Every structure is written in structure tokens, then in C-alpha cells.
Amino acid sequence: MTHRYTSLDKKTGPHPRLAIFVIVAATLALGLLFNVCSFSSPCDLELEGSTSPSARLPFQGGKRPPYKTFKRTSGVPARDLFTTASTHTTQNQPIPTNSWYQNVLLRSEGQNPTSAHRVYVIPHIVDFAGEHAGIRILPSFVEGGATIVQVSSDENNALLLGGLDVSKVYQVSHTGVLGFGVDWGEGSMTSYISRGSPFVTMNFDRRRVVPALSSAFLPVSITIDGQSLDIADLAKACKKPFTVKKKMKLHFASTDFTWIVFTSRPTTFSCKMTSKITLPGASIPGVVPAALPVTFQAYVSEEDTSEDLSIRVALLNNCTEGSNWRFCGSSPPASDKAYEALLEKHVDAVPTHQHESEQEVQFTFPTTQIDDVASDVVVHFVWGVKSFYKDNSDGHPDTELLTYALAHHFRVLESTLKSSNVKLDHCEFTLHGPACLVLGAEWALREQLIDASFSAKHSIRPEYEADLIAAVEDDVMNFDPPPNYLNGRGDTYFSGKIFAKLARIITIAGEVNVDATPAVDKLRRGMDSYLDAESPTPFLWDELWGGIVHCGCNFEEDVCTNEYPNCPGLEDPGSNFGFSFFNDQHFHLGYFIHAAAVLTRNDPVWGRENFDKILVLIRNIANVSGDDEYFPKYRHKDVYLGSSWASGIALLGEGPYPNGRNQESSSEAIAAYEGIALYGEASYHLFGAGKGSSTADNDKAETSRAVRDTGRFLMTTEVRSAIQYWHVEDSDSQIYPKNYEKPVIGMLWSTMAQYQTWFGSSAYQVVGIQLLPVTPISEIRDGNIEWVRNSVIEEFHSSCVNDAQCEIQGWSILYYYLLAASGGREGRDAAVTAIKELDAAAFESSGGNGHSKSNSIWWAATRPF
């Protein structure tokens, strides 16, 4: 197939962050195209090269969160969303809130699916909004402009695989990490949507449903098992049934698409043409709404309905005759013979969900370690596979699975005894660059883990030591968190930033031998007030979705005027940045967890007393075990992309956001997982590194070690994906179209990348939100100094010097961060001088209140160049 980037130049407007869910509607109106360990029974590590991966996961059998139960009335999952056999129904298992397919889970009760209930499977988009029940397959193309990249599709070009005489209202039967199951009519028709699959597969109970393929266009050729069907007079041809033994090809001149259809057994079809139904238009960025009636339908017409049937469909060629300019560009028609042979050879291997007791994503840590710190981890994507042709559902296919992988996968992909994991020469362009097919049902991805440290890699330069000590002494004594934060009455984002800021001051104080006791006391008081289940505005436990939420505050002159059970954060998705709708939770809680790591190091008694409480926060945002009954797996992390999704369950009007999931600040996601790794490290040593005489302490040390290495894995993949998908470090990169002009992505959505933030579009805001907070991991995150020096710093500085708000709001602090990182001795000197002269208000405003003078000078003083 052929796929070319096309041009897209649209202007984007600002998105004030405090009105998160209102401004997206405004944006759209402007026309944007846009083996598990338990606490008490730690597991042994498997030897490297073992055929079955071992897990070193800390959360099996985790305790119930120690907070009051919140009975949700706003943001409730539809009661008919899950099948009666789903574990979410039978066992009340936690429900994903930030998954890559979250739009599918945000259907209202009884609601017919809309175009917004869509998923970017990679490389195509699917939704459930066709004329009849089923999956609509939407071939997509990537459009690029100076400040935006959009995955676009034309609904008229879709092929609908589904069934007649069954309700369009889908249910979800299974929620996995790599895929999800969909059901219509309580088992009449089922499918498993697997990440990266070139096929869409549907299974039919022939006693209850009539399988059908539908299109808005008439085919100009139909090929049955290699023989062309005479359709010169299509209306006449449709009156005669035809039998497909194995495969059928449909070519549509209107789209230049050729689709290939495989049947699990010989099947008799009939076809018809109709113009009775016109689909409603959609208002989705990058989507041409379906305005044409369904004009062609091939449906199963055999009289014997006793034998079930499965059908697999794939887009064989999107440039069959060279007439579709979006996909062909100036290229000649593409040959599909090799791809057809490949699809036919591997059609028997069908991805399916794992048994509930199995892990889709597994870990193997090496036994050879340095100071008990793993150097790498092999992450196994275990794709469940069944045979398409064999009668028994457990039949093993005779061939390997085909799945699309991205460039970052291939850099770390290894073969296993069960899976060749060979890259094939067939690729498609996606929002994430080229996706290429790989053979294998068990991917082994060897990740070289990044170390997490409280300190910089390099020692403090002597010439800055006096300035640093002076700043630390001043911050230790005189930086006071706002009283409402010390009393646990505030939001969870800015309070978390303040606590993490105080934690960094304490850490740096230890490096320069300054007594940090006053700062430790303040941090302890603030953390205790927020962790207290009886706080006036407490954390709460949402048992419906499975997660931590927060009461929230109504502020009058910076005073929180409400107390539980009067909790504005629980009903208003714009309150507290949507925390109680699972929005940005890893950002918020990442700051708290970092603060807890530092407090544990400096107050062992506090660390012991609060160990379980902090584990609850970690489990909430980073649980990796399917055996934790209180939290979903990988709430934020998309293990396939390596990055996280910040957006939760809030709706745009009556439906989900049409561009899918999004994440703005890649750097805050990195910092969240850095905080987890640091907390595991601090607790590991708190409990004696597993070498003590207390069994309980040794168990907690082992749990802490697992927390640390889990945090390092999550941090490592987040750093890698931030560099790949948020940092535009190479003008020759194949990730984004060449006409995208900016050095960073401000917001990455499921189907859009834009130079934008929720709170503004100035360069210092868009770049700045990818740089904070400044911690030791920043050196690796922003380690491409040439990119900083040649692209980022000028983009930031030219915007900042022309806008007084940049300094007033504290964003200019990050310019000095960039200057110190890339400017050598001269840059460091200039940065330190400027930081010393900054007005104290810069460190208190919204853009700078996570920074401190101590941390800013520390950064400059530890730069290696």
C-alpha cells in the first residue's frame, strides 16, 4: 500500500487550562483539524533466558485504600456497558479510566454508538457507528501543518463488518492492556480489537445474526477465491448467491481501495444495493462525515445456520489504480500481490484476549545485578492467539501472528523460543511514524533501565557552592507552603508541586550540609494533612471505577470554604484539573510520591508509619498487576506507545473527546514515575535492603525493590517516548511530516499532535510544560544538547522576551534552565546571576511555583559542560 503525508495548515487558539472541558469545545468550534509477588510473599527472580517470564510486581493482594467510599453520580459508566459475563460485572473489577480505547468505555446507557466512540488501533481507526451493528474500518491518513499533525479519515470510505437484525448498542466483554473485547446481542456477534492488528475480525452466532459487509460505494470488481465475478450489471449479479471458500476481494473505484475478506469456512453470500438510509453527519476534527447512503451490502444468505462463522477483513490496497491522491500522492499504483500472500499465509493466527489469570504484559529481570539494581528488564507482550480455521476455540494456529510495531519497538525487540519477532518489509505511516509488520505472538522488548537518583550525575561545581548554600539556607528557613496546603485544604496539583519543591530543597540541603529540619517539619505537616482520611477535604475511594479521587475546594480569597461531604471536585470535571475524573492523576500524585520519597529518607519513623498509604497512591497511578482488586492495570501508561495518557473519563458534551486520549506534559509524566522509583529506593533502604532480621521488614524491602524497578521501567519508557513523540529533535525524523515546524509537541492526542497547551499557545508555555519539573532525570530527558541549543532555547527565549507574563508568571526560570544546560560556562554564569536576581514572586506564580531558587542554582551548578 502507499501512504503520503498531506498538508494541513490550521491556526490553533489558546486553551485556558482552568476551563479544561469547556475550551476543547471552543477549540473544535474554531475548526481545529486536529507469577506475581505479594506484600507478604515476595517472588524469586527467574533466570535470564527462561522460557516463561517472571514478574517482580508489588501489588498483588494490596490492601483496600484507607479512605471513605465515594458513591459516584457524575461520570458513571453505563450500566449496560459490560456483558453479564464480564469480570467487571461478575467480580466488580476496576474499570480502565485512561486507556487507549477509553472512548469506547464512555458510551452512555442505551446509547447508539457515535463517531466519537472510536479507537486508533494503528494503523487504522475503527468505530461502531455504521448503518447496522458492527465495526466500521476507517483507513486513515496523516495531514501535517506548521503547528499541527492530524490523523484524518473519510467515513464514506469505510467498510462496515457486522451483522443484521441485532442492536447497534455494543457491550464490552474484556478490557486488556493490548486489546479489548466487544459484544453485540449477548454473544450474537463478538470481536476482539487488538493493538496493531492489520485485520478486523468478527465472530458470528449464525443462529442469531446475519453477517454482512456494507459500503457507501458500489464495487467495480469482486474476486472470489481468485476468480472474478461478473458484475458488469451489479444489480443482476446480486440476484445470484455466490460461495466464498476462503477469500473475497472487493475493489471500489470511488475510493481506490481494495479490501480482502477471509471466511473461516465456505460461506454463501448474496448482495444488494439500497439507498434507504443516510447516516447523520459528524462534527469531528479530521473526519469527513458519512453523508452518503449505504449503497452496497454483501450478506451471508445460506439457509443452514447451525455452524458458526468468523470473518476477517483487511485493507489490501489503498492505491490500487493510483487515483486516490491522499494515499497515492504522485506515486504510481501499488502492487498488492506480496501483501495479499502475506495476509493469506498468516490469517489463521487471530489475536484474542488472555485468560483472566494470565498477564498480557510480563517482566523478566536479570539475576545479575549491581548493588541489587537491575540494569535491564525484558518486557513481554504476550498476545493471546487462536486459530481462525480450526473448529475448537483452543486450536493453535499453524502460523505466526501479524502485528504492526513502531520504530521504538524494533530498537529493543528480540526473538524468543516461541516467537520469531521478525520485522517484515511492509509499513504504514501513522501519527507515530512508520508502523511495520512483525511476526510473532510474544514480543520480547529488552529495555535498558535508567537509574533514578536523588542527586545529579555530576558534583556541584565549587564556583557556585557559596551561592547555592545561601539559596538553600534561605529556602529552608523562609519558604512556607500556603497555610491551606499545610492544613490539607486545597487542590492536589499545586499542593503536590509545592510539596515536591520543598522536597527538592531538603535533598539539596543534604548535598551541601545545610540543616533542613525546618523544611522537613513543614513537609511532614503538609503531607500528613493530605494523607489523613479525616481531612476536611479528603482523598476518597471511588469503588465504581476503582481509584482515588479528591473532595476538592471552593475558594474564596484563597481560603477553601467547603468541607466533606460538600465536595465540588467530585461533580465538576473542571475542578482541580479533573482529578476526580481521573484526569492528570499521575501528574498530581507523582509530586506527592516524590515528596514522600524524600520524607522517608529524612524521617524514618514517618516512612514506616506511612508506607501503606504511599503504596496506595502508587497503586492508583501505576499498578501493573492484574491481581490488585482495587485498581486497574496501567491506569495511565500505554505500554504499546511507551507513553501515558492523562485524560480520564470526563466527556465533551454527551460523548467522549473525538480526538481520543491526550497528554500535555510529558515531563510531568516522567517525573511521576521517577518519584515512584525514588520512593521504592528510599523504602528499600528504610527496611534494611532485605538484609535484616525482621521478616516483615525484609518483605517490605522486597516490595520496595519491586516498586523501585517498576518505577524505573515506567520512567524509562516514558523518557524514550517523550524524546520520540514530544521532542522533535531531528528535522529529518520520520515521525512527523516535514512541514511541522516546531521543536516540540505541546499536546499529543490519540489522533492529533499540536503545538498547544490547555492554558495557552505561547512558545514559552508549550515548550515550558515539557520541561518541568527540574529534577535529576531532566538531564537524560533533555540530553540532546544540540536540540536544546539550536532549536528549543531560541523558540522559548524569543517568545518569553516579548511577553511580560513570561517572567511575571515564573516561566522565565525555565529559560535559565535551558541556558545553563546548553551554554557552557558562560551560560551557567549568566543563569546563576539571573536566578539570584529574580523577584521572589516568580517562584510563587503558576508557571514558577514548582521551582525554587535552590533547585534552579543547583541545576546550573551541576551541569557537566
Coordinates of C-alpha atoms in Angstrom, one line a residue, residues 364-744:
T364 CA 11.9 -10.8 33.3
F365 CA 14.5 -9.1 35.4
P366 CA 18.1 -10.4 35.1
T367 CA 19.7 -12.2 38.1
T368 CA 23.0 -10.4 37.5
Q369 CA 22.7 -7.1 39.3
I370 CA 24.9 -4.4 40.5
D371 CA 24.2 -3.3 44.1
D372 CA 20.8 -5.0 43.8
V373 CA 19.8 -2.7 41.0
A374 CA 18.6 -4.3 37.8
S375 CA 20.4 -3.0 34.7
D376 CA 17.6 -4.0 32.3
V377 CA 14.3 -5.7 32.0
V378 CA 12.7 -7.8 29.3
V379 CA 9.1 -6.8 28.8
H380 CA 7.0 -9.5 27.2
F381 CA 3.9 -8.6 25.2
V382 CA 2.0 -11.9 25.2
W383 CA -0.6 -11.7 22.5
G384 CA -3.3 -14.3 23.0
V385 CA -3.7 -16.2 19.8
K386 CA -6.2 -18.7 18.4
S387 CA -6.8 -20.4 15.1
F388 CA -9.1 -18.9 12.6
Y389 CA -9.8 -22.1 10.7
K390 CA -9.7 -24.8 13.4
D391 CA -13.1 -25.8 14.9
N392 CA -12.1 -25.9 18.5
S393 CA -11.7 -22.5 20.1
D394 CA -8.4 -23.5 21.7
G395 CA -6.9 -24.6 18.4
H396 CA -3.4 -23.4 17.9
P397 CA -2.8 -21.6 14.6
D398 CA -0.4 -23.1 12.0
T399 CA 1.4 -19.8 11.5
E400 CA 2.6 -16.7 13.4
L401 CA 0.7 -13.6 14.3
L402 CA 1.0 -10.4 12.2
T403 CA 1.1 -7.2 14.2
Y404 CA 2.2 -3.7 13.4
A405 CA 5.1 -2.4 15.5
L406 CA 6.6 1.1 15.8
A407 CA 10.2 2.2 15.4
H408 CA 10.8 2.3 19.1
H409 CA 9.7 -1.4 19.4
F410 CA 12.2 -2.6 16.8
R411 CA 15.1 -1.0 18.6
V412 CA 14.6 -3.3 21.6
L413 CA 12.7 -6.3 20.1
E414 CA 14.3 -9.7 20.5
S415 CA 13.2 -13.2 19.4
T416 CA 12.0 -15.8 21.9
L417 CA 11.8 -19.6 21.8
K418 CA 8.1 -19.3 20.8
S419 CA 8.2 -16.2 18.6
S420 CA 10.5 -15.2 15.8
N421 CA 9.6 -11.4 16.1
V422 CA 10.9 -10.8 12.6
K423 CA 10.4 -7.3 11.0
L424 CA 8.7 -7.5 7.6
D425 CA 9.0 -5.2 4.7
H426 CA 5.5 -3.8 4.9
C427 CA 4.9 -0.4 6.6
E428 CA 2.2 2.2 7.0
F429 CA 2.6 5.8 8.0
T430 CA 0.9 6.7 11.3
L431 CA 0.8 9.6 13.8
H432 CA 3.8 7.9 15.4
G433 CA 5.8 7.4 12.3
P434 CA 6.1 4.3 10.2
A435 CA 4.4 1.2 11.6
C436 CA 5.8 -2.1 10.2
L437 CA 4.5 -5.6 10.4
V438 CA 6.3 -8.1 12.7
L439 CA 5.8 -11.8 13.0
G440 CA 5.3 -13.3 16.5
A441 CA 2.8 -13.7 19.3
E442 CA 5.2 -13.0 22.1
W443 CA 7.3 -9.9 21.8
A444 CA 10.4 -9.6 24.0
L445 CA 11.4 -6.0 24.4
R446 CA 14.7 -5.6 26.3
E447 CA 14.7 -2.2 28.0
Q448 CA 17.9 -0.7 29.4
L449 CA 16.6 0.8 32.6
I450 CA 17.5 4.3 33.5
D451 CA 18.7 4.8 37.1
A452 CA 16.7 7.1 39.3
S453 CA 18.7 9.2 41.7
F454 CA 18.0 12.0 44.2
S455 CA 21.2 13.7 43.1
A456 CA 22.6 14.9 39.8
K457 CA 25.1 12.8 37.9
H458 CA 27.8 15.4 38.4
S459 CA 29.0 17.1 41.6
I460 CA 28.4 20.7 42.4
R461 CA 30.9 23.0 40.8
P462 CA 32.9 24.8 43.5
E463 CA 32.4 28.2 41.9
Y464 CA 28.7 28.1 42.6
E465 CA 28.8 26.4 46.0
A466 CA 28.5 29.7 48.0
D467 CA 25.5 30.9 46.0
L468 CA 23.8 27.5 46.3
I469 CA 24.4 27.3 50.1
A470 CA 23.0 30.8 50.5
A471 CA 19.9 30.0 48.5
V472 CA 19.3 26.7 50.3
E473 CA 19.7 28.3 53.8
D474 CA 17.1 31.0 52.7
D475 CA 14.7 28.5 51.3
V476 CA 14.9 26.1 54.3
M477 CA 14.1 28.9 56.7
N478 CA 11.8 31.1 54.7
F479 CA 9.9 29.1 52.1
D480 CA 6.5 28.4 53.7
P481 CA 3.8 26.4 51.8
P482 CA 0.4 28.2 51.8
P483 CA -1.4 27.6 55.1
N484 CA -4.3 25.8 53.3
Y485 CA -1.9 23.3 51.9
L486 CA -0.3 22.7 55.3
N487 CA -3.9 22.1 56.6
G488 CA -4.9 19.7 53.8
R489 CA -7.4 22.1 52.3
G490 CA -6.6 22.8 48.7
D491 CA -6.2 21.3 45.2
T492 CA -3.9 18.3 44.6
Y493 CA -1.9 19.7 41.7
F494 CA -0.4 22.9 43.0
S495 CA -0.1 21.4 46.6
G496 CA 1.8 18.5 45.2
K497 CA 4.1 20.8 43.3
I498 CA 4.7 22.8 46.5
F499 CA 5.5 19.6 48.5
A500 CA 7.8 18.3 45.8
K501 CA 9.5 21.7 45.6
L502 CA 10.1 21.6 49.4
A503 CA 11.4 18.0 49.0
R504 CA 14.0 19.1 46.4
I505 CA 15.1 21.9 48.8
I506 CA 15.6 19.2 51.5
T507 CA 17.5 17.0 49.2
I508 CA 19.9 19.7 48.0
A509 CA 20.3 20.9 51.6
G510 CA 21.7 17.4 52.4
E511 CA 24.1 17.7 49.5
V512 CA 25.6 21.0 50.8
N513 CA 25.4 20.1 54.5
V514 CA 22.7 22.5 55.5
D515 CA 20.3 21.6 58.3
A516 CA 17.0 21.1 56.7
T517 CA 15.0 20.3 59.8
P518 CA 12.6 23.3 59.5
A519 CA 11.8 22.3 55.9
V520 CA 11.3 18.6 56.9
D521 CA 8.8 19.7 59.6
K522 CA 6.8 21.7 57.1
L523 CA 6.8 18.9 54.6
R524 CA 5.7 16.4 57.2
R525 CA 2.8 18.6 58.3
G526 CA 1.6 19.1 54.8
M527 CA 1.8 15.5 53.7
D528 CA 0.1 14.3 56.9
S529 CA -2.7 16.7 56.4
Y530 CA -3.4 15.4 52.8
L531 CA -3.0 11.7 53.7
D532 CA -5.3 12.0 56.7
A533 CA -8.6 10.2 55.8
E534 CA -10.4 12.6 58.2
S535 CA -9.1 15.7 56.5
P536 CA -11.8 18.4 55.9
T537 CA -11.3 17.9 52.1
P538 CA -10.0 14.3 51.9
F539 CA -9.0 11.8 49.4
L540 CA -11.8 9.4 48.8
W541 CA -12.2 5.9 47.3
D542 CA -14.2 5.6 44.1
E543 CA -15.3 2.0 44.2
L544 CA -17.2 2.1 40.9
W545 CA -14.2 2.8 38.6
G546 CA -11.6 1.7 41.2
G547 CA -9.4 4.7 42.2
I548 CA -8.5 7.6 44.4
V549 CA -10.5 10.8 44.0
H550 CA -10.4 14.1 46.0
C551 CA -13.1 16.2 47.6
G552 CA -11.8 19.5 46.1
C553 CA -12.3 23.0 47.2
N554 CA -14.4 26.1 46.6
F555 CA -12.0 29.0 47.1
E556 CA -12.9 32.5 48.4
E557 CA -9.8 34.8 48.7
D558 CA -7.5 31.7 48.7
V559 CA -9.5 30.1 51.5
C560 CA -11.2 26.7 51.0
T561 CA -14.7 27.2 52.2
N562 CA -16.2 23.7 52.0
E563 CA -15.8 20.5 53.9
Y564 CA -16.7 16.9 53.2
P565 CA -19.3 15.8 52.2
N566 CA -19.6 19.1 50.3
C567 CA -17.1 18.2 47.6
P568 CA -17.1 20.3 44.4
G569 CA -14.2 18.2 42.9
L570 CA -16.5 15.1 42.7
E571 CA -19.1 16.7 40.5
D572 CA -17.3 19.3 38.4
P573 CA -14.8 17.9 35.9
G574 CA -13.2 21.3 35.6
S575 CA -12.4 21.4 39.3
N576 CA -8.9 20.5 40.4
F577 CA -8.0 19.9 36.8
G578 CA -10.4 17.0 36.6
F579 CA -8.5 14.9 39.2
S580 CA -11.7 13.2 40.4
F581 CA -12.5 12.3 36.8
F582 CA -9.1 10.6 36.7
N583 CA -7.5 13.4 34.7
D584 CA -3.8 14.2 35.2
Q585 CA -3.7 12.0 38.3
H586 CA -0.1 10.8 37.6
F587 CA 1.0 14.5 37.5
H588 CA -0.6 15.3 40.8
L589 CA 0.3 12.2 42.7
G590 CA 3.7 12.0 41.2
Y591 CA 4.6 15.1 43.1
F592 CA 3.2 13.7 46.3
I593 CA 5.1 10.4 45.9
H594 CA 8.4 12.3 45.2
A595 CA 7.8 14.3 48.4
A596 CA 7.1 11.0 50.3
A597 CA 10.4 9.6 49.0
V598 CA 12.4 12.5 50.4
L599 CA 10.5 12.5 53.7
T600 CA 11.1 8.7 54.1
R601 CA 14.8 9.3 53.7
N602 CA 14.8 12.1 56.2
D603 CA 12.3 10.8 58.7
P604 CA 12.4 7.0 59.0
V605 CA 9.6 6.9 61.6
W606 CA 7.3 8.8 59.2
G607 CA 8.4 6.4 56.4
R608 CA 7.4 3.3 58.4
E609 CA 4.1 4.8 59.5
N610 CA 3.0 5.9 56.0
F611 CA 4.4 3.0 53.9
D612 CA 1.0 1.5 53.1
K613 CA -0.6 4.9 52.4
I614 CA 2.0 5.8 49.8
L615 CA 1.7 2.4 48.2
V616 CA -2.0 3.2 47.7
L617 CA -1.1 6.4 45.8
I618 CA 1.4 4.4 43.7
R619 CA -1.0 1.6 43.0
N620 CA -3.6 4.2 41.9
I621 CA -1.5 5.5 39.1
A622 CA 1.0 2.7 38.4
N623 CA -0.5 -0.6 39.3
V624 CA 1.0 -3.3 36.9
S625 CA -0.7 -6.3 38.5
G626 CA -3.9 -7.8 37.3
D627 CA -4.4 -9.3 40.8
D628 CA -4.9 -6.0 42.5
E629 CA -8.7 -5.9 43.0
Y630 CA -8.8 -2.2 43.8
F631 CA -7.0 -0.6 40.9
P632 CA -6.9 -1.1 37.1
K633 CA -3.7 -2.1 35.5
Y634 CA -1.6 0.7 33.9
R635 CA -4.1 3.4 34.7
H636 CA -2.2 6.0 32.6
K637 CA 0.6 4.0 30.8
D638 CA 0.0 2.9 27.3
V639 CA 2.6 0.1 27.2
Y640 CA 2.4 -0.2 23.4
L641 CA 3.4 3.5 22.9
G642 CA 5.5 3.7 26.0
S643 CA 4.0 7.0 27.0
S644 CA 1.0 7.8 29.2
W645 CA -2.5 9.2 28.7
A646 CA -3.5 12.0 31.1
S647 CA -7.2 12.4 30.1
G648 CA -9.7 10.4 32.1
I649 CA -13.5 9.9 32.0
A650 CA -14.8 13.4 31.5
L651 CA -17.0 14.0 28.5
L652 CA -17.3 16.7 25.9
G653 CA -21.0 17.3 25.9
E654 CA -22.7 13.9 25.7
G655 CA -19.7 12.0 24.4
P656 CA -16.0 11.4 24.6
Y657 CA -13.4 13.7 23.1
P658 CA -13.4 13.0 19.4
N659 CA -9.6 13.1 19.1
G660 CA -9.4 10.4 21.8
R661 CA -7.0 10.4 24.7
N662 CA -4.4 13.1 25.3
Q663 CA -1.4 14.1 27.3
E664 CA 0.1 17.5 27.6
S665 CA 3.2 17.4 29.9
S666 CA 5.4 14.5 29.0
S667 CA 7.9 15.8 31.6
E668 CA 5.5 15.6 34.5
A669 CA 4.6 12.1 33.5
I670 CA 8.3 11.2 33.6
A671 CA 8.7 12.9 37.0
A672 CA 5.7 10.9 38.3
Y673 CA 7.5 7.6 37.5
E674 CA 10.8 9.0 38.7
G675 CA 9.1 9.7 42.0
I676 CA 7.9 6.1 42.2
A677 CA 11.4 4.7 41.6
L678 CA 12.8 7.1 44.2
Y679 CA 10.2 6.1 46.7
G680 CA 11.0 2.4 46.2
E681 CA 14.7 3.1 46.6
A682 CA 14.2 5.1 49.8
S683 CA 11.8 2.5 51.3
Y684 CA 14.1 -0.4 50.2
H685 CA 16.9 1.1 52.4
L686 CA 14.5 2.1 55.1
F687 CA 13.6 -1.6 55.6
G688 CA 17.2 -2.8 55.6
A689 CA 17.6 -3.7 51.9
G690 CA 16.3 -7.2 52.7
K691 CA 19.2 -8.0 55.0
G692 CA 17.7 -7.5 58.4
S693 CA 16.5 -10.0 61.0
S694 CA 12.8 -8.9 60.7
T695 CA 10.8 -11.0 58.2
A696 CA 8.2 -8.2 58.0
D697 CA 10.9 -5.6 57.1
N698 CA 12.5 -8.0 54.6
D699 CA 9.2 -8.5 52.9
K700 CA 8.6 -4.7 52.7
A701 CA 12.1 -4.3 51.4
E702 CA 11.4 -6.7 48.6
T703 CA 8.1 -5.0 47.8
S704 CA 10.0 -1.7 47.8
R705 CA 12.6 -3.1 45.4
A706 CA 9.8 -4.1 43.1
V707 CA 8.3 -0.7 43.4
R708 CA 11.6 0.9 42.5
D709 CA 12.2 -1.3 39.4
T710 CA 8.6 -0.9 38.3
G711 CA 9.0 2.8 38.6
R712 CA 12.3 2.7 36.6
F713 CA 10.6 0.7 33.8
L714 CA 7.7 3.1 33.6
M715 CA 10.1 6.1 33.8
T716 CA 12.5 4.6 31.1
T717 CA 9.7 4.0 28.6
E718 CA 8.2 7.4 29.3
V719 CA 11.5 9.2 28.7
R720 CA 12.1 7.2 25.5
S721 CA 8.6 8.1 24.2
A722 CA 8.8 11.7 25.2
I723 CA 12.0 12.1 23.2
Q724 CA 10.4 10.2 20.3
Y725 CA 6.9 11.8 20.2
W726 CA 7.1 15.1 22.1
H727 CA 10.6 16.2 21.2
V728 CA 11.0 17.0 17.5
E729 CA 14.8 16.7 17.7
D730 CA 15.6 15.9 14.1
S731 CA 14.3 17.7 11.1
D732 CA 14.8 14.5 9.1
S733 CA 12.8 12.5 11.6
Q734 CA 10.2 10.2 10.1
I735 CA 7.8 10.7 13.0
Y736 CA 6.1 13.9 11.9
P737 CA 5.6 15.4 8.4
K738 CA 8.4 17.7 7.3
N739 CA 6.1 20.8 7.3
Y740 CA 5.6 20.6 11.0
E741 CA 7.9 23.5 12.1
K742 CA 8.1 23.4 15.9
P743 CA 10.8 21.7 18.1
V744 CA 8.2 20.1 20.5

